[in-house]
């Protein structure tokens, strides 16, 4: 553990700690403490208060992720076979790490989380803004005997897992935007990025990456689209970050198991229930083409069906937005 991380863990309670106390914990001088505190601002973007005679504190307390706490929550939720859970303070990307570990034989079901991602990505290579200790940056690895093409529908069902978690938290206004964005009041609350690899006829492996906004605060200014976080949603059941990670794991396992049994067909009705754009006039941008029509829902392959002037067409890639509206 670096001295900076030890310092964050001590300050995470949001209370004042004197320079002398922090220096004794870290084994450095008060001047050394001051330098470390500046690094917390520069590297981790943490905001600090310094008050003469009282010491230093984080402007907002942090609940840091802990693999043991997540595993304990999983046990309470009834999961018998605990997956490997790895937590990093800072990492390039939880998806990248799990993809690397997959090639080394890490167990199916393994979970990776980070307090901060330095190279987190959303769909189409967009940056996923990842301030330290504020949101959930999560990835799960799953292995299948199926061919990669046969597990493509997990992109949609994994979004349903996030919706189930939100409904469990009393968030009933959130919904889905094809293929796997989670919106609240038209603003992006969560996004998913799935990466699939394997032999053409199987087996295959899937890394499911989930970014869930919990409390972006001032860091939301860095996002180039309308966004929402859980702190904005009234009357939520206040799960801790560690319990959120455990419950997300449970829901992802559940949808993966049902997908193996029923395929995407087992989720079509639920997807349409959550689909915020169903029955509305939409625009889908694909490569250099733009198509307009009525959104009819998804088909058995996960493609989006649009009723255009030339007939019903199905698309498997593209950006969807409401026509004449900035909602997506």
PDB file of C-alpha atoms in Angstrom:
ATOM      1  CA  UNK A   1       0.000   0.000   0.000  1.00  0.00           C
ATOM      2  CA  UNK A   2       1.396   3.388  -0.977  1.00  0.00           C
ATOM      3  CA  UNK A   3       1.539   6.221   1.530  1.00  0.00           C
ATOM      4  CA  UNK A   4      -1.031   8.119  -0.557  1.00  0.00           C
ATOM      5  CA  UNK A   5      -3.531   5.257  -0.310  1.00  0.00           C
ATOM      6  CA  UNK A   6      -2.859   4.865   3.431  1.00  0.00           C
ATOM      7  CA  UNK A   7      -3.564   8.570   3.762  1.00  0.00           C
ATOM      8  CA  UNK A   8      -6.839   8.282   1.831  1.00  0.00           C
ATOM      9  CA  UNK A   9      -7.981   5.399   4.033  1.00  0.00           C
ATOM     10  CA  UNK A  10      -7.294   7.446   7.158  1.00  0.00           C
ATOM     11  CA  UNK A  11      -9.080  10.522   5.810  1.00  0.00           C
ATOM     12  CA  UNK A  12     -11.997   8.572   4.319  1.00  0.00           C
ATOM     13  CA  UNK A  13     -14.098   9.188   7.456  1.00  0.00           C
ATOM     14  CA  UNK A  14     -14.376  12.879   6.544  1.00  0.00           C
ATOM     15  CA  UNK A  15     -13.126  13.962   9.979  1.00  0.00           C
ATOM     16  CA  UNK A  16     -10.234  16.279  10.801  1.00  0.00           C
ATOM     17  CA  UNK A  17      -6.851  14.662  11.444  1.00  0.00           C
ATOM     18  CA  UNK A  18      -3.833  16.631  12.574  1.00  0.00           C
ATOM     19  CA  UNK A  19      -0.639  16.758  10.570  1.00  0.00           C
ATOM     20  CA  UNK A  20       1.177  15.200  13.513  1.00  0.00           C
ATOM     21  CA  UNK A  21      -1.257  12.262  13.667  1.00  0.00           C
ATOM     22  CA  UNK A  22      -0.995  11.634   9.947  1.00  0.00           C
ATOM     23  CA  UNK A  23       2.775  11.949  10.038  1.00  0.00           C
ATOM     24  CA  UNK A  24       3.048   9.359  12.823  1.00  0.00           C
ATOM     25  CA  UNK A  25       0.821   6.931  10.899  1.00  0.00           C
ATOM     26  CA  UNK A  26       2.858   7.302   7.711  1.00  0.00           C
ATOM     27  CA  UNK A  27       6.243   7.642   9.367  1.00  0.00           C
ATOM     28  CA  UNK A  28       6.972  10.989   7.742  1.00  0.00           C
ATOM     29  CA  UNK A  29       7.303  14.629   8.797  1.00  0.00           C
ATOM     30  CA  UNK A  30       4.491  17.188   8.759  1.00  0.00           C
ATOM     31  CA  UNK A  31       6.090  18.703   5.677  1.00  0.00           C
ATOM     32  CA  UNK A  32       6.024  15.255   4.101  1.00  0.00           C
ATOM     33  CA  UNK A  33       2.327  14.958   4.972  1.00  0.00           C
ATOM     34  CA  UNK A  34       1.655  18.250   3.201  1.00  0.00           C
ATOM     35  CA  UNK A  35       3.384  17.008   0.047  1.00  0.00           C
ATOM     36  CA  UNK A  36       1.385  13.777   0.125  1.00  0.00           C
ATOM     37  CA  UNK A  37      -1.841  15.742   0.511  1.00  0.00           C
ATOM     38  CA  UNK A  38      -1.011  17.750  -2.596  1.00  0.00           C
ATOM     39  CA  UNK A  39      -0.548  14.474  -4.470  1.00  0.00           C
ATOM     40  CA  UNK A  40      -4.026  13.408  -3.385  1.00  0.00           C
ATOM     41  CA  UNK A  41      -5.398  16.492  -5.098  1.00  0.00           C
ATOM     42  CA  UNK A  42      -3.298  16.116  -8.231  1.00  0.00           C
ATOM     43  CA  UNK A  43      -3.438  12.363  -8.824  1.00  0.00           C
ATOM     44  CA  UNK A  44      -6.797  11.400  -7.325  1.00  0.00           C
ATOM     45  CA  UNK A  45      -8.724  14.653  -7.650  1.00  0.00           C
ATOM     46  CA  UNK A  46      -9.706  14.630  -3.977  1.00  0.00           C
ATOM     47  CA  UNK A  47     -10.774  17.914  -2.408  1.00  0.00           C
ATOM     48  CA  UNK A  48      -9.347  18.719   1.038  1.00  0.00           C
ATOM     49  CA  UNK A  49      -9.972  21.228   3.806  1.00  0.00           C
ATOM     50  CA  UNK A  50      -7.036  22.502   5.865  1.00  0.00           C
ATOM     51  CA  UNK A  51      -7.893  24.354   9.091  1.00  0.00           C
ATOM     52  CA  UNK A  52      -5.228  25.683  11.423  1.00  0.00           C
ATOM     53  CA  UNK A  53      -5.384  23.995  14.802  1.00  0.00           C
ATOM     54  CA  UNK A  54      -7.652  21.200  13.528  1.00  0.00           C
ATOM     55  CA  UNK A  55      -5.730  19.595  10.674  1.00  0.00           C
ATOM     56  CA  UNK A  56      -6.934  18.138   7.397  1.00  0.00           C
ATOM     57  CA  UNK A  57     -10.043  16.389   6.148  1.00  0.00           C
ATOM     58  CA  UNK A  58     -11.659  15.315   2.918  1.00  0.00           C
ATOM     59  CA  UNK A  59     -14.508  17.614   1.949  1.00  0.00           C
ATOM     60  CA  UNK A  60     -16.645  14.511   1.502  1.00  0.00           C
ATOM     61  CA  UNK A  61     -16.234  11.201   3.301  1.00  0.00           C
ATOM     62  CA  UNK A  62     -15.599   8.091   1.206  1.00  0.00           C
ATOM     63  CA  UNK A  63     -16.782   4.525   1.566  1.00  0.00           C
ATOM     64  CA  UNK A  64     -13.893   2.618   0.055  1.00  0.00           C
ATOM     65  CA  UNK A  65     -14.349  -0.719  -1.675  1.00  0.00           C
ATOM     66  CA  UNK A  66     -13.209  -3.822   0.154  1.00  0.00           C
ATOM     67  CA  UNK A  67     -13.109  -7.350  -1.263  1.00  0.00           C
ATOM     68  CA  UNK A  68     -13.821  -8.944   2.124  1.00  0.00           C
ATOM     69  CA  UNK A  69     -16.879  -6.730   2.648  1.00  0.00           C
ATOM     70  CA  UNK A  70     -18.152  -7.621  -0.833  1.00  0.00           C
ATOM     71  CA  UNK A  71     -17.618 -11.335  -0.220  1.00  0.00           C
ATOM     72  CA  UNK A  72     -19.432 -11.081   3.130  1.00  0.00           C
ATOM     73  CA  UNK A  73     -22.368  -9.355   1.417  1.00  0.00           C
ATOM     74  CA  UNK A  74     -22.419 -12.084  -1.249  1.00  0.00           C
ATOM     75  CA  UNK A  75     -22.621 -14.720   1.476  1.00  0.00           C
ATOM     76  CA  UNK A  76     -25.527 -12.899   3.123  1.00  0.00           C
ATOM     77  CA  UNK A  77     -27.272 -12.804  -0.273  1.00  0.00           C
ATOM     78  CA  UNK A  78     -27.010 -16.579  -0.451  1.00  0.00           C
ATOM     79  CA  UNK A  79     -24.282 -17.099  -3.043  1.00  0.00           C
ATOM     80  CA  UNK A  80     -22.688 -20.459  -2.233  1.00  0.00           C
ATOM     81  CA  UNK A  81     -19.683 -20.390  -4.556  1.00  0.00           C
ATOM     82  CA  UNK A  82     -17.987 -17.060  -3.966  1.00  0.00           C
ATOM     83  CA  UNK A  83     -16.304 -15.649  -7.073  1.00  0.00           C
ATOM     84  CA  UNK A  84     -12.785 -14.213  -6.893  1.00  0.00           C
ATOM     85  CA  UNK A  85     -13.124 -10.474  -6.132  1.00  0.00           C
ATOM     86  CA  UNK A  86     -10.215  -8.136  -6.872  1.00  0.00           C
ATOM     87  CA  UNK A  87     -10.259  -4.470  -5.847  1.00  0.00           C
ATOM     88  CA  UNK A  88      -7.758  -1.909  -7.130  1.00  0.00           C
ATOM     89  CA  UNK A  89      -7.221   1.628  -5.933  1.00  0.00           C
ATOM     90  CA  UNK A  90      -6.302   2.754  -9.440  1.00  0.00           C
ATOM     91  CA  UNK A  91      -6.166   0.810 -12.701  1.00  0.00           C
ATOM     92  CA  UNK A  92      -6.235   1.493 -16.415  1.00  0.00           C
ATOM     93  CA  UNK A  93      -9.513  -0.405 -16.888  1.00  0.00           C
ATOM     94  CA  UNK A  94     -11.288  -3.194 -14.997  1.00  0.00           C
ATOM     95  CA  UNK A  95     -12.296  -4.695 -18.362  1.00  0.00           C
ATOM     96  CA  UNK A  96      -8.718  -4.711 -19.634  1.00  0.00           C
ATOM     97  CA  UNK A  97      -7.442  -6.340 -16.435  1.00  0.00           C
ATOM     98  CA  UNK A  98     -10.030  -9.122 -16.564  1.00  0.00           C
ATOM     99  CA  UNK A  99      -9.390  -9.767 -20.258  1.00  0.00           C
ATOM    100  CA  UNK A 100      -5.705 -10.163 -19.446  1.00  0.00           C
ATOM    101  CA  UNK A 101      -6.441 -12.480 -16.525  1.00  0.00           C
ATOM    102  CA  UNK A 102      -8.862 -14.502 -18.646  1.00  0.00           C
ATOM    103  CA  UNK A 103      -5.992 -15.514 -20.908  1.00  0.00           C
ATOM    104  CA  UNK A 104      -4.160 -16.718 -17.784  1.00  0.00           C
ATOM    105  CA  UNK A 105      -7.040 -18.953 -16.728  1.00  0.00           C
ATOM    106  CA  UNK A 106      -8.819 -16.929 -14.043  1.00  0.00           C
ATOM    107  CA  UNK A 107     -12.049 -18.541 -12.851  1.00  0.00           C
ATOM    108  CA  UNK A 108     -15.377 -17.806 -14.537  1.00  0.00           C
ATOM    109  CA  UNK A 109     -17.415 -15.397 -12.433  1.00  0.00           C
ATOM    110  CA  UNK A 110     -14.354 -13.418 -11.336  1.00  0.00           C
ATOM    111  CA  UNK A 111     -15.057  -9.784 -10.461  1.00  0.00           C
ATOM    112  CA  UNK A 112     -12.794  -6.749 -10.695  1.00  0.00           C
ATOM    113  CA  UNK A 113     -13.523  -3.309  -9.236  1.00  0.00           C
ATOM    114  CA  UNK A 114     -11.519  -0.121  -8.958  1.00  0.00           C
ATOM    115  CA  UNK A 115     -11.733   3.114  -7.032  1.00  0.00           C
ATOM    116  CA  UNK A 116     -10.508   4.904 -10.137  1.00  0.00           C
ATOM    117  CA  UNK A 117      -9.966   4.039 -13.799  1.00  0.00           C
ATOM    118  CA  UNK A 118      -7.342   5.861 -15.804  1.00  0.00           C
ATOM    119  CA  UNK A 119      -8.484   4.538 -19.184  1.00  0.00           C
ATOM    120  CA  UNK A 120     -12.096   3.523 -18.654  1.00  0.00           C
ATOM    121  CA  UNK A 121     -14.130   3.390 -21.864  1.00  0.00           C
ATOM    122  CA  UNK A 122     -17.769   3.330 -22.833  1.00  0.00           C
ATOM    123  CA  UNK A 123     -19.262   2.342 -26.179  1.00  0.00           C
ATOM    124  CA  UNK A 124     -17.533   3.589 -29.348  1.00  0.00           C
ATOM    125  CA  UNK A 125     -14.361   4.298 -27.359  1.00  0.00           C
ATOM    126  CA  UNK A 126     -15.831   7.184 -25.384  1.00  0.00           C
ATOM    127  CA  UNK A 127     -14.050   8.022 -22.137  1.00  0.00           C
ATOM    128  CA  UNK A 128     -15.896   6.978 -18.977  1.00  0.00           C
ATOM    129  CA  UNK A 129     -15.271   9.711 -16.394  1.00  0.00           C
ATOM    130  CA  UNK A 130     -13.989   7.917 -13.282  1.00  0.00           C
ATOM    131  CA  UNK A 131     -13.367  10.113 -10.229  1.00  0.00           C
ATOM    132  CA  UNK A 132     -11.753   8.325  -7.293  1.00  0.00           C
ATOM    133  CA  UNK A 133     -14.017   6.525  -4.849  1.00  0.00           C
ATOM    134  CA  UNK A 134     -17.299   8.049  -6.030  1.00  0.00           C
ATOM    135  CA  UNK A 135     -18.928   5.632  -8.453  1.00  0.00           C
ATOM    136  CA  UNK A 136     -18.931   1.942  -9.293  1.00  0.00           C
ATOM    137  CA  UNK A 137     -16.401   0.741 -11.887  1.00  0.00           C
ATOM    138  CA  UNK A 138     -17.070  -2.955 -12.207  1.00  0.00           C
ATOM    139  CA  UNK A 139     -16.296  -5.916 -14.471  1.00  0.00           C
ATOM    140  CA  UNK A 140     -17.225  -9.605 -14.404  1.00  0.00           C
ATOM    141  CA  UNK A 141     -15.748 -12.451 -16.466  1.00  0.00           C
ATOM    142  CA  UNK A 142     -17.961 -15.285 -17.671  1.00  0.00           C
ATOM    143  CA  UNK A 143     -16.900 -18.355 -19.662  1.00  0.00           C
ATOM    144  CA  UNK A 144     -19.237 -20.279 -21.981  1.00  0.00           C
ATOM    145  CA  UNK A 145     -19.044 -23.357 -24.190  1.00  0.00           C
ATOM    146  CA  UNK A 146     -21.014 -21.360 -26.761  1.00  0.00           C
ATOM    147  CA  UNK A 147     -19.644 -19.554 -29.796  1.00  0.00           C
ATOM    148  CA  UNK A 148     -19.086 -15.799 -29.401  1.00  0.00           C
ATOM    149  CA  UNK A 149     -22.041 -15.052 -31.696  1.00  0.00           C
ATOM    150  CA  UNK A 150     -24.325 -17.026 -29.377  1.00  0.00           C
ATOM    151  CA  UNK A 151     -23.547 -14.867 -26.335  1.00  0.00           C
ATOM    152  CA  UNK A 152     -23.997 -11.494 -28.048  1.00  0.00           C
ATOM    153  CA  UNK A 153     -27.409 -11.088 -26.399  1.00  0.00           C
ATOM    154  CA  UNK A 154     -25.733 -10.767 -23.015  1.00  0.00           C
ATOM    155  CA  UNK A 155     -25.120  -7.143 -23.947  1.00  0.00           C
ATOM    156  CA  UNK A 156     -28.845  -6.501 -23.521  1.00  0.00           C
ATOM    157  CA  UNK A 157     -29.548  -8.891 -20.649  1.00  0.00           C
ATOM    158  CA  UNK A 158     -26.724  -7.418 -18.563  1.00  0.00           C
ATOM    159  CA  UNK A 159     -28.446  -4.038 -18.790  1.00  0.00           C
ATOM    160  CA  UNK A 160     -31.573  -5.738 -17.447  1.00  0.00           C
ATOM    161  CA  UNK A 161     -29.491  -6.917 -14.471  1.00  0.00           C
ATOM    162  CA  UNK A 162     -28.653  -3.285 -13.686  1.00  0.00           C
ATOM    163  CA  UNK A 163     -32.337  -2.322 -14.022  1.00  0.00           C
ATOM    164  CA  UNK A 164     -33.316  -5.091 -11.602  1.00  0.00           C
ATOM    165  CA  UNK A 165     -30.827  -3.745  -9.093  1.00  0.00           C
ATOM    166  CA  UNK A 166     -32.216  -0.214  -9.454  1.00  0.00           C
ATOM    167  CA  UNK A 167     -35.803  -1.420  -9.035  1.00  0.00           C
ATOM    168  CA  UNK A 168     -34.691  -3.239  -5.898  1.00  0.00           C
ATOM    169  CA  UNK A 169     -33.409   0.119  -4.654  1.00  0.00           C
ATOM    170  CA  UNK A 170     -36.826   1.743  -5.241  1.00  0.00           C
ATOM    171  CA  UNK A 171     -35.724   3.480  -8.449  1.00  0.00           C
ATOM    172  CA  UNK A 172     -38.681   2.834 -10.743  1.00  0.00           C
ATOM    173  CA  UNK A 173     -38.198   5.706 -13.195  1.00  0.00           C
ATOM    174  CA  UNK A 174     -34.982   4.351 -14.691  1.00  0.00           C
ATOM    175  CA  UNK A 175     -35.198   2.576 -18.018  1.00  0.00           C
ATOM    176  CA  UNK A 176     -33.219   1.269 -20.970  1.00  0.00           C
ATOM    177  CA  UNK A 177     -31.987   2.749 -24.216  1.00  0.00           C
ATOM    178  CA  UNK A 178     -30.907   0.206 -26.809  1.00  0.00           C
ATOM    179  CA  UNK A 179     -28.557  -1.557 -26.671  1.00  0.00           C
ATOM    180  CA  UNK A 180     -27.427  -1.202 -23.058  1.00  0.00           C
ATOM    181  CA  UNK A 181     -27.594   2.315 -21.646  1.00  0.00           C
ATOM    182  CA  UNK A 182     -29.487   2.947 -18.417  1.00  0.00           C
ATOM    183  CA  UNK A 183     -31.232   6.328 -18.225  1.00  0.00           C
ATOM    184  CA  UNK A 184     -33.044   8.239 -15.506  1.00  0.00           C
ATOM    185  CA  UNK A 185     -35.201  11.186 -16.574  1.00  0.00           C
ATOM    186  CA  UNK A 186     -33.525  10.992 -19.973  1.00  0.00           C
ATOM    187  CA  UNK A 187     -30.008  11.230 -18.538  1.00  0.00           C
ATOM    188  CA  UNK A 188     -27.349   8.521 -18.501  1.00  0.00           C
ATOM    189  CA  UNK A 189     -27.139   6.807 -15.141  1.00  0.00           C
ATOM    190  CA  UNK A 190     -25.168   3.704 -16.125  1.00  0.00           C
ATOM    191  CA  UNK A 191     -23.469   2.240 -19.158  1.00  0.00           C
ATOM    192  CA  UNK A 192     -22.203  -1.191 -20.100  1.00  0.00           C
ATOM    193  CA  UNK A 193     -19.360  -2.364 -22.297  1.00  0.00           C
ATOM    194  CA  UNK A 194     -19.096  -6.063 -23.171  1.00  0.00           C
ATOM    195  CA  UNK A 195     -16.011  -7.591 -24.714  1.00  0.00           C
ATOM    196  CA  UNK A 196     -16.287 -11.070 -26.217  1.00  0.00           C
ATOM    197  CA  UNK A 197     -13.503 -13.360 -27.387  1.00  0.00           C
ATOM    198  CA  UNK A 198     -13.076 -17.015 -28.258  1.00  0.00           C
ATOM    199  CA  UNK A 199     -13.011 -19.576 -31.034  1.00  0.00           C
ATOM    200  CA  UNK A 200     -15.585 -19.138 -33.813  1.00  0.00           C
ATOM    201  CA  UNK A 201     -17.402 -22.311 -32.728  1.00  0.00           C
ATOM    202  CA  UNK A 202     -16.694 -21.891 -29.004  1.00  0.00           C
ATOM    203  CA  UNK A 203     -15.769 -21.804 -26.233  1.00  0.00           C
ATOM    204  CA  UNK A 204     -15.987 -18.077 -25.556  1.00  0.00           C
ATOM    205  CA  UNK A 205     -15.422 -15.646 -22.734  1.00  0.00           C
ATOM    206  CA  UNK A 206     -17.247 -12.425 -21.979  1.00  0.00           C
ATOM    207  CA  UNK A 207     -16.161  -9.503 -19.834  1.00  0.00           C
ATOM    208  CA  UNK A 208     -19.131  -7.420 -18.712  1.00  0.00           C
ATOM    209  CA  UNK A 209     -18.111  -3.905 -17.751  1.00  0.00           C
ATOM    210  CA  UNK A 210     -20.530  -1.713 -15.807  1.00  0.00           C
ATOM    211  CA  UNK A 211     -20.123   1.934 -14.916  1.00  0.00           C
ATOM    212  CA  UNK A 212     -22.779   3.145 -12.460  1.00  0.00           C
ATOM    213  CA  UNK A 213     -22.839   6.795 -11.384  1.00  0.00           C
ATOM    214  CA  UNK A 214     -23.288   7.130  -7.640  1.00  0.00           C
ATOM    215  CA  UNK A 215     -22.178  10.669  -6.807  1.00  0.00           C
ATOM    216  CA  UNK A 216     -20.390  12.583  -9.549  1.00  0.00           C
ATOM    217  CA  UNK A 217     -20.620  16.066  -8.043  1.00  0.00           C
ATOM    218  CA  UNK A 218     -18.346  18.575  -9.763  1.00  0.00           C
ATOM    219  CA  UNK A 219     -16.780  15.816 -11.865  1.00  0.00           C
ATOM    220  CA  UNK A 220     -19.947  15.708 -13.941  1.00  0.00           C
ATOM    221  CA  UNK A 221     -18.693  18.844 -15.688  1.00  0.00           C
ATOM    222  CA  UNK A 222     -16.258  16.599 -17.589  1.00  0.00           C
ATOM    223  CA  UNK A 223     -19.069  14.555 -19.184  1.00  0.00           C
ATOM    224  CA  UNK A 224     -20.186  15.561 -22.675  1.00  0.00           C
ATOM    225  CA  UNK A 225     -23.771  14.282 -22.432  1.00  0.00           C
ATOM    226  CA  UNK A 226     -26.688  14.605 -19.979  1.00  0.00           C
ATOM    227  CA  UNK A 227     -25.972  12.481 -16.907  1.00  0.00           C
ATOM    228  CA  UNK A 228     -27.560  11.423 -13.651  1.00  0.00           C
ATOM    229  CA  UNK A 229     -26.297   9.739 -10.498  1.00  0.00           C
ATOM    230  CA  UNK A 230     -27.923   7.901  -7.602  1.00  0.00           C
ATOM    231  CA  UNK A 231     -27.467  10.886  -5.283  1.00  0.00           C
ATOM    232  CA  UNK A 232     -30.051  12.792  -7.379  1.00  0.00           C
ATOM    233  CA  UNK A 233     -32.759  10.131  -7.113  1.00  0.00           C
ATOM    234  CA  UNK A 234     -35.222  10.577  -4.215  1.00  0.00           C
ATOM    235  CA  UNK A 235     -36.327   7.832  -1.817  1.00  0.00           C
ATOM    236  CA  UNK A 236     -33.636   5.327  -2.797  1.00  0.00           C
ATOM    237  CA  UNK A 237     -32.784   2.440  -0.503  1.00  0.00           C
ATOM    238  CA  UNK A 238     -29.236   3.461   0.507  1.00  0.00           C
ATOM    239  CA  UNK A 239     -27.052   0.457  -0.208  1.00  0.00           C
ATOM    240  CA  UNK A 240     -23.350   0.935   0.458  1.00  0.00           C
ATOM    241  CA  UNK A 241     -20.893   0.733  -2.435  1.00  0.00           C
ATOM    242  CA  UNK A 242     -19.745  -2.696  -1.292  1.00  0.00           C
ATOM    243  CA  UNK A 243     -23.297  -4.007  -1.050  1.00  0.00           C
ATOM    244  CA  UNK A 244     -24.102  -2.501  -4.450  1.00  0.00           C
ATOM    245  CA  UNK A 245     -21.171  -4.430  -5.914  1.00  0.00           C
ATOM    246  CA  UNK A 246     -22.414  -7.647  -4.295  1.00  0.00           C
ATOM    247  CA  UNK A 247     -26.009  -7.174  -5.451  1.00  0.00           C
ATOM    248  CA  UNK A 248     -24.893  -6.327  -8.991  1.00  0.00           C
ATOM    249  CA  UNK A 249     -22.857  -9.549  -8.993  1.00  0.00           C
ATOM    250  CA  UNK A 250     -25.920 -11.542  -7.953  1.00  0.00           C
ATOM    251  CA  UNK A 251     -28.133 -10.005 -10.653  1.00  0.00           C
ATOM    252  CA  UNK A 252     -25.520 -10.510 -13.380  1.00  0.00           C
ATOM    253  CA  UNK A 253     -25.142 -14.159 -12.355  1.00  0.00           C
ATOM    254  CA  UNK A 254     -28.907 -14.614 -12.420  1.00  0.00           C
ATOM    255  CA  UNK A 255     -29.369 -13.191 -15.925  1.00  0.00           C
ATOM    256  CA  UNK A 256     -26.368 -15.132 -17.258  1.00  0.00           C
ATOM    257  CA  UNK A 257     -27.808 -18.415 -15.927  1.00  0.00           C
ATOM    258  CA  UNK A 258     -31.246 -17.678 -17.407  1.00  0.00           C
ATOM    259  CA  UNK A 259     -29.654 -16.677 -20.704  1.00  0.00           C
ATOM    260  CA  UNK A 260     -27.975 -20.090 -20.901  1.00  0.00           C
ATOM    261  CA  UNK A 261     -31.374 -21.746 -20.426  1.00  0.00           C
ATOM    262  CA  UNK A 262     -33.638 -19.545 -22.558  1.00  0.00           C
ATOM    263  CA  UNK A 263     -31.461 -17.254 -24.653  1.00  0.00           C
ATOM    264  CA  UNK A 264     -32.541 -13.688 -25.310  1.00  0.00           C
ATOM    265  CA  UNK A 265     -36.133 -14.842 -25.791  1.00  0.00           C
ATOM    266  CA  UNK A 266     -36.391 -15.225 -22.020  1.00  0.00           C
ATOM    267  CA  UNK A 267     -35.821 -11.478 -21.597  1.00  0.00           C
ATOM    268  CA  UNK A 268     -37.681  -9.885 -24.518  1.00  0.00           C
ATOM    269  CA  UNK A 269     -40.835  -9.012 -22.553  1.00  0.00           C
ATOM    270  CA  UNK A 270     -38.824  -7.575 -19.676  1.00  0.00           C
ATOM    271  CA  UNK A 271     -36.673  -5.531 -22.067  1.00  0.00           C
ATOM    272  CA  UNK A 272     -39.764  -4.040 -23.687  1.00  0.00           C
ATOM    273  CA  UNK A 273     -41.163  -3.212 -20.237  1.00  0.00           C
ATOM    274  CA  UNK A 274     -38.038  -1.162 -19.460  1.00  0.00           C
ATOM    275  CA  UNK A 275     -37.471   0.264 -22.975  1.00  0.00           C
ATOM    276  CA  UNK A 276     -37.907   4.041 -22.753  1.00  0.00           C
ATOM    277  CA  UNK A 277     -38.080   4.503 -26.548  1.00  0.00           C
ATOM    278  CA  UNK A 278     -40.547   1.732 -27.444  1.00  0.00           C
ATOM    279  CA  UNK A 279     -43.301   2.952 -29.767  1.00  0.00           C
ATOM    280  CA  UNK A 280     -41.660   6.356 -30.250  1.00  0.00           C
ATOM    281  CA  UNK A 281     -40.245   7.937 -33.366  1.00  0.00           C
ATOM    282  CA  UNK A 282     -36.484   7.565 -33.267  1.00  0.00           C
ATOM    283  CA  UNK A 283     -33.408   8.303 -35.318  1.00  0.00           C
ATOM    284  CA  UNK A 284     -30.724   5.646 -35.662  1.00  0.00           C
ATOM    285  CA  UNK A 285     -27.319   6.703 -36.926  1.00  0.00           C
ATOM    286  CA  UNK A 286     -25.319   3.854 -38.421  1.00  0.00           C
ATOM    287  CA  UNK A 287     -21.955   4.457 -40.093  1.00  0.00           C
ATOM    288  CA  UNK A 288     -22.704   7.265 -42.577  1.00  0.00           C
ATOM    289  CA  UNK A 289     -26.428   6.566 -42.728  1.00  0.00           C
ATOM    290  CA  UNK A 290     -29.339   7.999 -40.756  1.00  0.00           C
ATOM    291  CA  UNK A 291     -32.680   6.218 -40.503  1.00  0.00           C
ATOM    292  CA  UNK A 292     -35.921   7.481 -39.003  1.00  0.00           C
ATOM    293  CA  UNK A 293     -38.927   5.466 -37.919  1.00  0.00           C
ATOM    294  CA  UNK A 294     -41.016   4.029 -35.116  1.00  0.00           C
ATOM    295  CA  UNK A 295     -39.145   1.864 -32.607  1.00  0.00           C
ATOM    296  CA  UNK A 296     -40.894  -1.514 -32.556  1.00  0.00           C
ATOM    297  CA  UNK A 297     -38.658  -3.238 -29.998  1.00  0.00           C
ATOM    298  CA  UNK A 298     -35.934  -5.856 -30.241  1.00  0.00           C
ATOM    299  CA  UNK A 299     -35.883  -9.153 -32.102  1.00  0.00           C
ATOM    300  CA  UNK A 300     -34.601 -12.565 -30.985  1.00  0.00           C
ATOM    301  CA  UNK A 301     -31.030 -11.601 -31.940  1.00  0.00           C
ATOM    302  CA  UNK A 302     -31.019  -8.360 -29.968  1.00  0.00           C
ATOM    303  CA  UNK A 303     -31.322  -6.122 -33.013  1.00  0.00           C
ATOM    304  CA  UNK A 304     -33.518  -3.027 -32.869  1.00  0.00           C
ATOM    305  CA  UNK A 305     -36.562  -3.065 -35.166  1.00  0.00           C
ATOM    306  CA  UNK A 306     -37.535   0.237 -36.800  1.00  0.00           C
ATOM    307  CA  UNK A 307     -40.621   0.807 -38.944  1.00  0.00           C
ATOM    308  CA  UNK A 308     -39.378   3.124 -41.697  1.00  0.00           C
ATOM    309  CA  UNK A 309     -41.092   4.509 -44.795  1.00  0.00           C
ATOM    310  CA  UNK A 310     -39.599   1.629 -46.770  1.00  0.00           C
ATOM    311  CA  UNK A 311     -40.693  -1.066 -44.316  1.00  0.00           C
ATOM    312  CA  UNK A 312     -39.483  -2.672 -41.104  1.00  0.00           C
ATOM    313  CA  UNK A 313     -35.707  -2.788 -40.776  1.00  0.00           C
ATOM    314  CA  UNK A 314     -33.487  -4.329 -38.123  1.00  0.00           C
ATOM    315  CA  UNK A 315     -30.201  -2.816 -36.973  1.00  0.00           C
ATOM    316  CA  UNK A 316     -27.488  -4.415 -34.864  1.00  0.00           C
ATOM    317  CA  UNK A 317     -25.276  -1.354 -34.482  1.00  0.00           C
ATOM    318  CA  UNK A 318     -25.791   2.366 -34.311  1.00  0.00           C
ATOM    319  CA  UNK A 319     -26.715   5.278 -32.074  1.00  0.00           C
ATOM    320  CA  UNK A 320     -30.374   5.757 -31.183  1.00  0.00           C
ATOM    321  CA  UNK A 321     -32.016   9.060 -30.253  1.00  0.00           C
ATOM    322  CA  UNK A 322     -35.559  10.338 -30.049  1.00  0.00           C
ATOM    323  CA  UNK A 323     -36.513  12.377 -33.091  1.00  0.00           C
ATOM    324  CA  UNK A 324     -36.848  16.069 -32.257  1.00  0.00           C
ATOM    325  CA  UNK A 325     -35.666  15.435 -28.692  1.00  0.00           C
ATOM    326  CA  UNK A 326     -32.300  15.540 -26.937  1.00  0.00           C
ATOM    327  CA  UNK A 327     -33.212  12.666 -24.647  1.00  0.00           C
ATOM    328  CA  UNK A 328     -30.596  10.268 -25.856  1.00  0.00           C
TER     329      UNK A 328
END
